[in-house]
Structure formats: structure tokens, C-alpha cells
XYZ file of C-alpha atoms in Angstrom:
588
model
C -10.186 2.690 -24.740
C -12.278 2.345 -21.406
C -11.928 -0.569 -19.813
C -15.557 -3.104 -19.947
C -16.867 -3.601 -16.443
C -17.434 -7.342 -15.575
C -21.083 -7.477 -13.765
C -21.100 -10.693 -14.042
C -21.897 -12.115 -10.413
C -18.256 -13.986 -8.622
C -19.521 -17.160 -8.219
C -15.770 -17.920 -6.792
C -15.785 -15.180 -4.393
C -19.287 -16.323 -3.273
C -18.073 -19.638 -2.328
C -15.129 -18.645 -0.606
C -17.308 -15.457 1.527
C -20.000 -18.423 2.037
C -17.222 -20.218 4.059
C -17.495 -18.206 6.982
C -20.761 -19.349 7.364
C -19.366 -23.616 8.169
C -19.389 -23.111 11.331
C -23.117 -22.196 12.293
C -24.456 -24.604 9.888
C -27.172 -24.917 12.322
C -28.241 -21.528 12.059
C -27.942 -21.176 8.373
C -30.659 -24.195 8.470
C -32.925 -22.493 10.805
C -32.898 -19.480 8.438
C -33.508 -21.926 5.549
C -36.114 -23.309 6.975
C -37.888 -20.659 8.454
C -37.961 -19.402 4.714
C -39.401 -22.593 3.540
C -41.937 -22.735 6.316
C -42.574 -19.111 5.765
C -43.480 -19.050 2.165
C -45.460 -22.282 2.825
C -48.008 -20.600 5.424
C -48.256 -17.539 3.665
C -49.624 -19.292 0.733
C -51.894 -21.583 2.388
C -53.963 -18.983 3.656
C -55.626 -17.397 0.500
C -56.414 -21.324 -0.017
C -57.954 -22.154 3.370
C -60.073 -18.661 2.444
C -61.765 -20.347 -0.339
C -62.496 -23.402 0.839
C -63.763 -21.314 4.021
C -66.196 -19.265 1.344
C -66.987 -21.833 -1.170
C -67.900 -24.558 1.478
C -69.298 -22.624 4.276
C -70.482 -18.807 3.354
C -71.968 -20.116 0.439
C -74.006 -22.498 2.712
C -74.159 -20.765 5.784
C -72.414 -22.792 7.945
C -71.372 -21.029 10.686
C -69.670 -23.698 12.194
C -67.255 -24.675 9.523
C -66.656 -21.101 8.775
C -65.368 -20.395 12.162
C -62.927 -23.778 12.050
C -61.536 -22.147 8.670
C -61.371 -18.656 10.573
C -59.823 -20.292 13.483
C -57.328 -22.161 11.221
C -56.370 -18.847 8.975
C -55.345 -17.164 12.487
C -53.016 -20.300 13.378
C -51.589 -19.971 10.236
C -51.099 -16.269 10.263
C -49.822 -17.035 14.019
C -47.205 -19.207 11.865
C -45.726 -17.057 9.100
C -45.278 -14.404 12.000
C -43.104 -16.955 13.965
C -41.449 -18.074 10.766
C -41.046 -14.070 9.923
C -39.271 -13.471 13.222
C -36.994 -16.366 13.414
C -36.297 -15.640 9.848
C -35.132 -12.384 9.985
C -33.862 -12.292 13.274
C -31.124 -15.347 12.575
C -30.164 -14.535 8.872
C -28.910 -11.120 10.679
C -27.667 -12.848 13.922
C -25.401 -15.417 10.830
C -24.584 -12.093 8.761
C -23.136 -10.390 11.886
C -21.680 -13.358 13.197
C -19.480 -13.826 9.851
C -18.693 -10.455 9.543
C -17.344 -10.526 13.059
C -15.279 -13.857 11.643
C -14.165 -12.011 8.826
C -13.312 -8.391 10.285
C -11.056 -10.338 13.209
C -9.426 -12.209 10.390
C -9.097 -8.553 8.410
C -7.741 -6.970 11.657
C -5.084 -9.489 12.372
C -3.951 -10.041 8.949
C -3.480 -5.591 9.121
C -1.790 -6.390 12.449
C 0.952 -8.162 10.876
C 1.542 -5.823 7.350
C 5.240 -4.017 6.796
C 5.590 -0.446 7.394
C 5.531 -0.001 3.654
C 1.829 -1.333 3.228
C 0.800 1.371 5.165
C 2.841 3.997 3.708
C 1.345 3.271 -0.026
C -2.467 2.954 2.008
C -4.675 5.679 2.714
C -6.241 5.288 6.697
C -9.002 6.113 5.403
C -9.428 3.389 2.646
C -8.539 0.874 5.110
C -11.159 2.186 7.876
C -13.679 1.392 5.425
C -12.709 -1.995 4.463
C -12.681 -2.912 8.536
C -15.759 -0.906 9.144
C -18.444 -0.145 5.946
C -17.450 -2.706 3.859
C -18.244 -4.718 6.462
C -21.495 -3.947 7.116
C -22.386 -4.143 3.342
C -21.439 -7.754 3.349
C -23.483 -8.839 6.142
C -26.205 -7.204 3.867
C -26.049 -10.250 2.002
C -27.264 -12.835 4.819
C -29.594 -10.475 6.228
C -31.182 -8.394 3.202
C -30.036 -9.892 -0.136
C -29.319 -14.137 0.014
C -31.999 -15.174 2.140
C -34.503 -12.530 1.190
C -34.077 -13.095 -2.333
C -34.373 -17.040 -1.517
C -37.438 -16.448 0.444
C -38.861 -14.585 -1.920
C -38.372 -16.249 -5.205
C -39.699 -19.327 -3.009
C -42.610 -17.421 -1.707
C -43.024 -16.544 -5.870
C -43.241 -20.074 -6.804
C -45.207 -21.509 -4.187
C -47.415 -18.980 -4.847
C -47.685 -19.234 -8.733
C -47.639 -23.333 -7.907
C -51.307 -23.302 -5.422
C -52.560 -20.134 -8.689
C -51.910 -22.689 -11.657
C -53.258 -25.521 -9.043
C -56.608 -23.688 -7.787
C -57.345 -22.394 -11.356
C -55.548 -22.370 -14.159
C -57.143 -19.895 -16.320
C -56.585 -17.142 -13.777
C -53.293 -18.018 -13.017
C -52.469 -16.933 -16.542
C -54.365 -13.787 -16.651
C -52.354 -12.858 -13.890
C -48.970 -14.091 -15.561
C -49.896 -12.001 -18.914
C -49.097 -9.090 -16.584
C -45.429 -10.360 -14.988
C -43.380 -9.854 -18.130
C -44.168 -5.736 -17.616
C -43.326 -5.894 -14.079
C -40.380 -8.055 -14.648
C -38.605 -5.591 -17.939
C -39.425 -2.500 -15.353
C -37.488 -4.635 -12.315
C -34.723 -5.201 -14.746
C -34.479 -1.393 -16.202
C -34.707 -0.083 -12.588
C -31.959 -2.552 -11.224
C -29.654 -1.220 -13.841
C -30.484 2.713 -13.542
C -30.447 2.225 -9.691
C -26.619 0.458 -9.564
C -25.570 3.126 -11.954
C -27.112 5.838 -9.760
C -25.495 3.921 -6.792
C -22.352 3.704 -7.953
C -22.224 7.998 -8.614
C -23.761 7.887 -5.042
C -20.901 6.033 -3.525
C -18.873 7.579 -5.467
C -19.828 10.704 -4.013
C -20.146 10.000 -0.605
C -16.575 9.020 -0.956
C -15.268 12.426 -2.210
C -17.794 13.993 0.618
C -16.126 11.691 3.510
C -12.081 13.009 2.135
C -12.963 16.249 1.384
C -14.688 16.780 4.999
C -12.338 14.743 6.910
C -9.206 16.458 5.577
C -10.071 19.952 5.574
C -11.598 19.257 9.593
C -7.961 17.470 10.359
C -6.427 20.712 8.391
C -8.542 23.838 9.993
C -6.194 25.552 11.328
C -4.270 25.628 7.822
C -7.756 27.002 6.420
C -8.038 29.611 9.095
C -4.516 30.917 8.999
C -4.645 31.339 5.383
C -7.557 32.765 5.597
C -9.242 30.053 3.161
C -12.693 29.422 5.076
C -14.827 31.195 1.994
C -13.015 29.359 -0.670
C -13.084 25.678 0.978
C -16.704 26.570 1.782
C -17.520 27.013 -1.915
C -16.199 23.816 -2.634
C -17.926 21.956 -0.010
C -21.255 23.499 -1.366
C -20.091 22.274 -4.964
C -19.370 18.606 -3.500
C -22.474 18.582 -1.866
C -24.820 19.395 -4.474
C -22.953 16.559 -6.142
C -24.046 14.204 -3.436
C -26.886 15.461 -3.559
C -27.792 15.301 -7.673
C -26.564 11.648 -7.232
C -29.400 10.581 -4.237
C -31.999 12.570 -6.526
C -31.232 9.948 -8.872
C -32.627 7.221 -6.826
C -35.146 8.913 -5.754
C -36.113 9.419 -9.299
C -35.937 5.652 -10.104
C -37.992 4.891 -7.430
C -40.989 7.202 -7.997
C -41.069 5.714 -11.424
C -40.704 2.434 -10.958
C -43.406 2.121 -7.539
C -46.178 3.596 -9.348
C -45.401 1.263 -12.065
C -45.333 -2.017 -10.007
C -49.036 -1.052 -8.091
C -50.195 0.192 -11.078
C -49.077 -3.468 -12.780
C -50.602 -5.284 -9.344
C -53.952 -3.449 -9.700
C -54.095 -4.553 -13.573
C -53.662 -7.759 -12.391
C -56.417 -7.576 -9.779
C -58.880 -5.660 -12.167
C -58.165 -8.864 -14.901
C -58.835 -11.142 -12.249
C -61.928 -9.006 -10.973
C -63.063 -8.856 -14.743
C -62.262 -12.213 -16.116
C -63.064 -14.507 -12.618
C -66.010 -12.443 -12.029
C -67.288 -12.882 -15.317
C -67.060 -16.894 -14.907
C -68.416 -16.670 -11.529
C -71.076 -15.158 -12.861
C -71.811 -17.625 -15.634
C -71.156 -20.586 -13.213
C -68.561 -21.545 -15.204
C -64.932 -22.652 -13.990
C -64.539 -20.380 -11.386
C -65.717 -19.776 -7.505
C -66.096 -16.583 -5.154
C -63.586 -18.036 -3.123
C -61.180 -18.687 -5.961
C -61.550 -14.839 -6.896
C -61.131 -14.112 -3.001
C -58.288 -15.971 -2.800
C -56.856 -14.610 -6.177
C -56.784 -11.567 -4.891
C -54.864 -11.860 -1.830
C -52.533 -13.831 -3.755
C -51.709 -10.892 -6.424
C -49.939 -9.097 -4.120
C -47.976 -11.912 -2.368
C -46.536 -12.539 -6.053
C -46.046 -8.802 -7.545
C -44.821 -7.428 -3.844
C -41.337 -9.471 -3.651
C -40.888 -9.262 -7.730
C -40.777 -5.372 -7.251
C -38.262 -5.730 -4.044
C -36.072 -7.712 -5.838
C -33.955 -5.363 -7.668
C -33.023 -3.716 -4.545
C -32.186 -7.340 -3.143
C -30.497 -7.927 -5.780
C -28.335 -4.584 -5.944
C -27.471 -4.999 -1.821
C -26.298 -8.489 -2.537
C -23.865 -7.037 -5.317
C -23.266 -4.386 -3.177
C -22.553 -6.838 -0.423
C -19.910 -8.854 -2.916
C -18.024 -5.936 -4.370
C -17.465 -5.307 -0.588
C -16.327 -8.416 -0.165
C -14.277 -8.268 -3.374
C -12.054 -5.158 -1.477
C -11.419 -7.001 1.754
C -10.687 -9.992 0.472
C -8.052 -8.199 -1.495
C -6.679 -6.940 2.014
C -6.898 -10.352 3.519
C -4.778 -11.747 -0.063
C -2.570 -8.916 0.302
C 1.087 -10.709 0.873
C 2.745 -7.375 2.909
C 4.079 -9.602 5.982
C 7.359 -9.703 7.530
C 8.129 -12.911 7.305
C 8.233 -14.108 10.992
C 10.721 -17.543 10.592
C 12.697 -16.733 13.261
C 13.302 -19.699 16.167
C 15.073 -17.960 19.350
C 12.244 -16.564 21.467
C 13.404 -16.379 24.524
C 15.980 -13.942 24.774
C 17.699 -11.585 27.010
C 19.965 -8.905 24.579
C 22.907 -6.944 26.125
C 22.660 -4.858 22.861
C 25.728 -5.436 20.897
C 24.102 -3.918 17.267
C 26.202 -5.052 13.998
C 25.088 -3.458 10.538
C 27.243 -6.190 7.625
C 27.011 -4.528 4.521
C 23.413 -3.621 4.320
C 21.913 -2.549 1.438
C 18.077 -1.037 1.257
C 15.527 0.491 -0.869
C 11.985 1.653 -0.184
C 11.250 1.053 -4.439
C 12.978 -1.235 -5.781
C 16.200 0.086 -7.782
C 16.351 3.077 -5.909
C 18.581 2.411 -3.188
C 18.519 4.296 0.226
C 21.151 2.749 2.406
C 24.561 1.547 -0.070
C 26.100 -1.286 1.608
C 26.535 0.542 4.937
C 28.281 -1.065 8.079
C 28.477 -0.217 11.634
C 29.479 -1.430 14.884
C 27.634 -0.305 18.116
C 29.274 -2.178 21.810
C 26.436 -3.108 24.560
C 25.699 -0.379 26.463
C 27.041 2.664 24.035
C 25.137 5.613 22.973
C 25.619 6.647 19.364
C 24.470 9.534 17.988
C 23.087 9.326 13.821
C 23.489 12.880 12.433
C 23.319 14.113 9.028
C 20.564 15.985 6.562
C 17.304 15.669 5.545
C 17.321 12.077 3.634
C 20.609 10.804 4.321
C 18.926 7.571 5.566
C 18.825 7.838 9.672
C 15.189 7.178 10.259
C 15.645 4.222 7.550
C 18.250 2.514 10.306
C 15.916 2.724 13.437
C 13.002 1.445 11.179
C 15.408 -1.739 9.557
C 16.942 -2.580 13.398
C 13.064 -2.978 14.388
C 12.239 -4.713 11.649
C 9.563 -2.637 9.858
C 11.170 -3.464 6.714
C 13.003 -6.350 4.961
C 16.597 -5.157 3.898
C 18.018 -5.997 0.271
C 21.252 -7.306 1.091
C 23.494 -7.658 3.954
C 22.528 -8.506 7.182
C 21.871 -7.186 10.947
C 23.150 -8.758 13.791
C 21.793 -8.342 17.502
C 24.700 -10.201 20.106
C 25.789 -11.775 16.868
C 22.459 -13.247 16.180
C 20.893 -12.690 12.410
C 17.734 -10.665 13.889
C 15.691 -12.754 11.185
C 16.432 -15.842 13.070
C 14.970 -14.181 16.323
C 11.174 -14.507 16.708
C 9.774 -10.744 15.714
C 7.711 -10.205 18.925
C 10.990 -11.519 21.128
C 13.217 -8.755 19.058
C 10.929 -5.798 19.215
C 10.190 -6.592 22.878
C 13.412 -6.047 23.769
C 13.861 -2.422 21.513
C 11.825 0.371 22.488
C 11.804 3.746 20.045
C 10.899 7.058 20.733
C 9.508 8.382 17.683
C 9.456 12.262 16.158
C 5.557 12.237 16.030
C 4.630 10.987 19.091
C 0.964 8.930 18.942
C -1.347 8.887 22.330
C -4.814 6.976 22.255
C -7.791 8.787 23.363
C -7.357 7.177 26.949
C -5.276 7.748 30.273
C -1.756 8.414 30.653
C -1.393 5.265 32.724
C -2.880 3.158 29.226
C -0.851 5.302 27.093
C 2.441 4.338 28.841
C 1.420 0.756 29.653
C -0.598 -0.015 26.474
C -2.528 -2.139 28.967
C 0.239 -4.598 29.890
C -0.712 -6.295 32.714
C 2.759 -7.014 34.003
C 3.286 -3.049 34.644
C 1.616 -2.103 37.592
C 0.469 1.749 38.071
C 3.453 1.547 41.030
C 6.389 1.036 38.738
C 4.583 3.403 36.317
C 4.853 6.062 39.025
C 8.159 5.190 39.946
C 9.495 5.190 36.805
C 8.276 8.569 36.174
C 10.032 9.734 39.614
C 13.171 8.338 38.557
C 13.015 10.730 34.778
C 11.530 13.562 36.581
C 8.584 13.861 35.254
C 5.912 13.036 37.950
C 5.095 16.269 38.973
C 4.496 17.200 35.928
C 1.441 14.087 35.315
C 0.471 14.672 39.127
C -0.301 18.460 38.171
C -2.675 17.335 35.650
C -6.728 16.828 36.756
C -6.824 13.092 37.548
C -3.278 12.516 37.586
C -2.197 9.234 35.929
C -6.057 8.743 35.174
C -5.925 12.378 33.037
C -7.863 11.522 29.283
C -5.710 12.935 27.286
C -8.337 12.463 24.205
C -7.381 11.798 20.643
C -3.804 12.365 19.647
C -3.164 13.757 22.770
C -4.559 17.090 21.918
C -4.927 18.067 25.481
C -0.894 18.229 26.230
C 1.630 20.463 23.960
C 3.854 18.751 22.201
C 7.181 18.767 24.773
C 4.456 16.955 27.246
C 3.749 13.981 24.660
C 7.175 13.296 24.376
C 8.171 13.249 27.790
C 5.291 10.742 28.046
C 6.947 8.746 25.501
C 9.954 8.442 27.117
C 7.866 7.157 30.302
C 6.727 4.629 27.807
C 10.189 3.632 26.659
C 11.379 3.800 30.101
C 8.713 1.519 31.668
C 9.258 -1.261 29.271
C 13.104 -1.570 30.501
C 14.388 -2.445 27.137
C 17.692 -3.873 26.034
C 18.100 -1.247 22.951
C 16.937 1.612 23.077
C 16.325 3.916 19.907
C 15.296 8.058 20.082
C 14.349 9.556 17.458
C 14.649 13.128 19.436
C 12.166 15.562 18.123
C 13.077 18.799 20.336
C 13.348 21.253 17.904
C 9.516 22.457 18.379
C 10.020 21.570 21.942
C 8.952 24.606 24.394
C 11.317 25.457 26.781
C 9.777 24.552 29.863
C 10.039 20.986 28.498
C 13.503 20.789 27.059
C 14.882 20.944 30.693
C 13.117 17.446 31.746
C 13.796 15.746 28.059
C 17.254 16.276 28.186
C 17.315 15.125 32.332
C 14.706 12.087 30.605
C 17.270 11.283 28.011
C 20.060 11.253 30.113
C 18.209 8.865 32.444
C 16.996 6.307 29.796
C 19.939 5.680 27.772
C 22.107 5.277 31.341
C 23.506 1.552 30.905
C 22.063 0.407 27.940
C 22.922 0.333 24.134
C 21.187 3.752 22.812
C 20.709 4.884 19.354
C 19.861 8.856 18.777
C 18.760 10.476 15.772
C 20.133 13.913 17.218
C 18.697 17.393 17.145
C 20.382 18.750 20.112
C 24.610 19.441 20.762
C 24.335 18.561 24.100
C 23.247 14.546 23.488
C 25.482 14.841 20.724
C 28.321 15.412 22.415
C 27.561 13.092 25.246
C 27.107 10.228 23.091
C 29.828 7.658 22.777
C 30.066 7.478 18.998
C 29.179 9.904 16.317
C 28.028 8.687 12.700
C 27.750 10.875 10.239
C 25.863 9.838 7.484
C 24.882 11.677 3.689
C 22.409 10.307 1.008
C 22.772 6.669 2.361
C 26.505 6.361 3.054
C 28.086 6.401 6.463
C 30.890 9.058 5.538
C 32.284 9.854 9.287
C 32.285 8.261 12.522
C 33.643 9.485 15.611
C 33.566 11.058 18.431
C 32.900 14.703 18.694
C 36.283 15.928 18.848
C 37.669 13.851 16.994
C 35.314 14.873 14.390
C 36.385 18.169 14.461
C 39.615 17.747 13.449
C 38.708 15.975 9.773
C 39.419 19.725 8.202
C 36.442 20.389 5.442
C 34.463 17.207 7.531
C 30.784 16.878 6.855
C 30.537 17.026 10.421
C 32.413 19.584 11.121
C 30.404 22.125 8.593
C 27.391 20.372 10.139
C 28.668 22.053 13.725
C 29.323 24.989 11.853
C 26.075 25.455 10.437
C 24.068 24.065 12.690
C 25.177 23.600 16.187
C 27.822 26.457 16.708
C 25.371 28.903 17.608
C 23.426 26.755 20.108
C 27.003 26.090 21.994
C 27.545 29.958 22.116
C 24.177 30.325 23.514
């Protein structure tokens, strides 16, 4: 059974977006104001028209006519000053919340577990920060305030009709119900045909930006011609859906002049006819009628779309509000903030699971002594990533605990425990800036100096002095520009720079070219000298160097060791693992 869709405006969510807005109270008066002001002056000039016909043309006087002229051009002076402080401060308010809101949107993101981002498209959440955003500063500065200004502009309007003449006033109001049933059908054709526009452009925005992140896939299977045919297909979509509007709005324009010029023709008819016979009517009244037609039928017919950006606006708002009430945060309770580890690492029993009910890690305990280097070995999902990620506090464990110099690492503040852990991870991630950011990060407590002498020290400045620009060297988004052994060596820089108390390496050298595998291995060796070390490892040779060996298989430590002494466990896990895997590379 499909589910009802509630278009029933959030009155709630109205109140609470409207919040933002306290603090430039002054600002929101200026714009309300301005609006009042505006639809005050734009009325009172059709009136000071027919007093300026009826009590001078009629007469002659030249004299009076030109005060009336004179006072028409102050007040048209006016409603342009009104128009630009108008629209120039409810846009200055709408940007200024969204600013409010997207900071609040970007923190709050700042602070979300690993796993929030796991289940979240980067996409979907781009839009939230960026679009959405924009949408809902629509509603101060093309939906709330125009809509006010308008239906003010309406009334005043209709008020000085039924004031200067009654009868006319509702010859022109026989017309409005028309207008007003078209306003209402178009609204609810255009949000439909919105909505399959959106809708669209959605699909349009994935399907582009994943087969332009996945082109060399296309090209190496040859799939350019069939990818092509479905762009064209998506397209057309997108394109059927923007006919749509297009459609509405060729309808429903013709329709709202054609319903203005009725008007005007009634008026022409009916006040010309009593002007005529002298009888309840003026020329100026007729004048004035007709210049005030438009100023009453023009913001009806805008309306809808006013009305459909403000909606807009709100189910924008709806989305990151939901991202803002989203309760994904490690909860920060800890009280020791300074705090200078040696590194002794305690696993107690620790028990975790990515799903609930589906454990990955079953009550598993280690030990690792200040200053050791363990290596974590073991297949594809036995749980070694899932230990780097818990130490670091990505994600809340189940049971158990983890102890840093005997210290519960939830009673240690979480900016104080990860500043004192630096990771290496298997996909390394540059910025689309220099090598000197990318290893800083922009701390302003590492100078370019110890940058450059901590690269000295790994062996690896020759290899950034080689590059154009040196430390200054863009290395654009991703760091496309380097292969993939020169990333990592730049993330150890960053590990190394940072002097951390633990260090964790999640040692992706198996696509490593050989040029590079020299200087990681020299890099490794140089890092983990004298301080506690954890390595997820893909290589014998920091296997064997490492202190302690554990051995782990679908989320049970099952060996630890040392590499000979794990050799000896006849029909080990690690021992087949050697076999397998690592006998080969020791022969070579």
C-alpha cells in the first residue's frame, strides 16, 4: 500500500529553522519593514495619480499637476529604496543563517563515529552541507519575505481599490477566483514536476560522478559505448522532467495576462461607461485602476513559485536537520587531558560488533609493553583493521575494555588520546594542496624545518626535493600526481612529524613499486625505533623484526609469538600462513 505523503507545511520545523535568525533581529526588522514601507509606496502612487488628474488635468492646473508629478517621483524614489534594502538584507539574513546552520552541520559531521560514515553516501552528505543549503536560504530571500511582501502589497492594494471605488474594486475581484484555481493547479503540477526533476538531477549527479571516478574501469573493459547509452537514456530523463515545467509555465503565464487584461478590459468597460455617464466614477479613478490591476494579479501569479521554493527550502531543512539530530558521537566523557603515554596497550576481554549480534572481535585480550613492535597477521576478515580502528577510538566496543598505561582510554579526553596515536592507513588520503600541508595538516607548531628534517632522518628528502617546487609541490586531489609507493612514504612523514607515543601501520606494500619498497621498509624501520608500534603486516621482513607476533582468525587471537617460536606450533595457523604466503618471498 503506498505510503500518503504529508504536504502539510512543518510548522515545528519552521520555528526551530526560524531560530537561527535571533540573533540579527535587527535585520529581520529592516527586511520587515522595508516590506511594509514597500507595499505602502507602491500603492500610494496610482492614488496620488488620480487626485493629480481629477484635480488638476481636469482643470488645467499646471501647477498642482507638477506638485503631484513631483510627489509620484519621490514616491517611486521610495519603493526603489525600500526594493533595494528589501532584497538586499532578506538575502544578506538568509546567507547569514545558512552560514549559522552549515558551521553547526559541519561540526556536528566533525564529531560522527566511523560507522556513520560507513552506512552514508559522500555524496548525500555533500549535498546536505552544500545544496540543501542554499535551498534553505531560499526561504529568507525568495519565499518568506517575498510571499509576506507580496500578500501585503495584495491587501494594501485591494484595501486603497475597495476605498477609491467600490464598484470597481469588485469587477476586478470577479476575476481573482480564476487566477487564484489556476495558481493553485499550477503549484501542484509544478512540485510534482519538481520533485521528478530533482529526482532526476539526482540520478544524473551519481550516475556522472561514478562512472568519471570509475573511467578507467570503463575503458579497460571496453564499456565506453554501453555507459554512453545509458547516459543518453538518463539524460533524456532529465530532460522530459524540465519539459514539464516548462509546460506548466507556458500554460499557466498566458493564463494569468490573459486574466489581468480581463480585468483591465472590465474596468475599461464598466469605469468608462460611468465616467461617461458622470456617474460614480472619475478618469483618474480608471487611471489609477489600471495601474493597480497589475500590482494585484502580478504577485498572485508569482506566488506558487514562492510558495514551492519555500517548501523546497523546508524539505531541505527537514534533511539537515536530520543530520544535525543524528546521535552518531563518540561519547567524549573522558577527564585526563593532559597526557604524556609511554605506550603500554592492554586489550581486557574485548568484545565488538559492527551490527549488532554479529560479533567481530570474541572477547579477545592482548598485552603490548611500551616501546614493542607487534606485528597483527592473519586473513582477510579476521578482525586486524577492527583493532587499530577500536585503539583510536573510531568505534565504541561492546564489552571489555582498553587500557593505555593502565588508563580506561574512555576516561582520557578523545583529542588528548588520538594526539598521541598516529596511523598509517592502507589507502592513503592527500588534499589537493602541498606536501608541506599534507604532512603538517597546517599545524602551526611544525615548522617547514622539522618537516625537512624529519624527512632526512626516514630518507625520503630527496625524493620531495626532486619534485617541481619541492615541499611546495601541489600534489592535486587524492594525490593523483605521485604513484602510490610515493603517498605512502608521505604518510609516514606525516606519522613521523607528529612524534607520537603509539604508533599504528597499517602497511599497504603489496602494490608498492619497487623503487619505493627500499625507502618504506628504511621509513618503517625508522618510525617504529623506540616507541610502542602496531603493524598490520604484508611484508616477512617487518614481520620478523617485530617483537611479538599475533595471529589472529575470524575474530579470535589463536597464536602469539615470536617468529620462531611460531614455527614450531606443528599444523600452526602461522606457520601455514609462512608457508603459503611468505616462504617464497624469503627464498627470493
Amino acid at each position: 500500500m503506498p505510503v500518503k505523503k504529508d504536504n502539510s507545511f512543518d510548522f515545528k520545523l519552521f520555528k526551530r529553522l526560524f531560530g537561527f535568525a535571533r540573533p540579527y533581529r535587527l535585520i529581520f526588522t529592516i527586511v520587515l519593514f522595508s516590506a511594509i514601507f514597500l507595499s505602502a509606496s507602491s500603492a500610494l502612487r496610482p492614488g496620488v495619480l488620480k487626485y493629480a488628474i481629477d484635480e488638476n488635468v481636469a482643470v488645467k492646473d499646471e501647477n498642482g499637476f507638477l506638485f503631484y508629478i513631483l510627489l509620484m517621483g519621490g514616491l517611486l524614489l521610495a519603493e526603489v529604496l525600500f526594493q533595494l534594502l528589501f532584497i538586499f538584507y532578506a538575502s544578506w539574513l538568509g546567507q547569514s543563517v545558512v552560514r549559522d546552520v552549515r558551521i553547526k552541520l559541519f561540526s556536528r559531521m566533525l564529531g560522527f563515529k566511523k560507522k556513520y560514515y560507513d552506512n552514508s553516501p559522500v555524496g548525500m552528505l555533500v549535498t546536505r552541507a552544500v545544496t540543501d543549503m542554499e535551498r534553505i536560504a531560499d526561504i529568507f530571500g525568495q519565499g518568506l519575505f517575498t510571499i509576506f511582501s507580496d500578500l501585503l502589497k495584495m491587501t494594501v492594494v485591494a484595501g486603497f481599490m475597495l476605498y477609491m471605488n467600490w464598484k470597481l474594486a469588485l469587477t476586478v475581484f470577479t476575476v481573482l477566483p480564476f487566477i487564484v484555481y489556476a495558481t493553485r493547479v499550477f503549484q501542484r503540477n509544478m512540485k510534482k514536476a519538481f520533485e521528478e526533476v530533482r529526482t532526476e538531477i539526482t540520478n544524473l549527479n551519481t550516475f556522472v560522478q561514478e562512472r568519471v571516478t570509475g573511467m578507467k574501469i570503463l575503458q579497460l573493459f571496453t564499456r565506453e559505448d554501453r555507459e554512453f547509452e545509458k547516459f543518453k537514456a538518463i539524460n533524456e530523463r532529465h530532460k522530459q522532467g524540465w519539459l514539464k515545467t516548462i509546460w506548466y509555465n507556458s500554460i499557466f503565464f498566458p493564463i494569468a495576462e490573459l486574466s489581468s487584461s480581463i480585468a483591465i478590459g472590465l474596468v475599461a468597460w464598466y469605469g468608462g461607461l460611468m465616467v461617461v455617464l458622470e456617474t460614480q466614477s472619475t478618469s483618474g479613478e480608471l487611471f489609477a485602476f489600471i495601474m493597480y490591476i497589475p500590482m494585484l494579479f502580478r504577485p498572485l501569479r508569482q506566488l506558487a513559485d514562492k510558495f514551492n521554493t519555500l517548501q523546497m527550502g523546508m524539505v531541505s531543512a527537514k534533511r539537515v536537520f536530520k543530520i544535525l539530530d543524528t546521535d552518531s558521537q563518540i561519547e567524549d566523557t573522558g577527564t585526563i587531558e593532559n597526557i604524556d603515554l609511554k605506550g603500554d596497550i592492554v586489550f581486557d576481554k574485548v568484545h565488538f560488533s559492527y551490527i549488532p549480534d554479529e560479533e567481530v572481535l570474541h572477547g579477545i585480550s592482548l598485552d603490548v609493553k611500551a616501546g614493542q613492535t607487534i606485528a597483527i597477521v592473519g586473513s582477510t576478515g579476521a578482525g586486524k583493521s577492527t583493532i587499530i580502528n577500536l585503539l583510536s577510538r573510531f568505534y565504541e566496543i561492546d564489552n571489555g575494555r582498553i587500557l593505555v598505561d593502565g588508563i580506561d582510554v574512555k576516561d582520557i579526553k578523545l583529542a588528548a588520546l588520538r594526539d598521541q596515536i598516529a596511523v598509517v592507513l592502507q589507502d592513503v588520503f592527500l588534499f589537493a594542496d602541498t606536501i608541506l600541508n599534507n604532512i603538517t595538516l597546517k599545524d602551526g607548531n611544525i615548522t617547514e624545518e622539522q618537516v625537512i628534517a624529519a624527512a632526512k632522518q626516514i630518507g625520503i628528502h630527496d625524493f620531495i626535493a626532486s619534485l617541481p617546487g619541492g615541499y611546495q609541490y601541489n600534489v592535486k586531489e587524492r594525490g593523483v600526481m605521485l604513484s602510490s609507493g610515493q603517498r605512502q612514504l608521505l604518510s609516514f612523514l606525516r606519522a613521523y612529524v607528529s612524534n607520537p607515543s603509539v604508533l599504528i601501520l597499517d602497511e599497504a606494500t603489496s602494490s608498492i613499486d619497487s623503487n619505493s619498497e627500499q625507502l618504506i621498509q628504511d621509513a618503517t624501520d625508522k618510525i617504529t625505533e623506540g616507541r610502542t608500534s602496531i603493524v598490520i603486516a604484508h611484508r616477512l621482513a617487518t614481520i620478523k623484526k617485530a617483537d611479538k607476533i599475533i595471529v589472529m582468525d575470524k575474530g579470535h587471537i589463536v597464536e602469539e609469538g615470536t617468529h620462531d617460536e611460531l614455527l614450531t606450533i606443528e599444523n600452526g595457523y602461522y606457520r601455514n600462513l609462512y608457508e603459503v604466503q611468505f616462504m617464497n618471498e624469503e627464498v627470493a
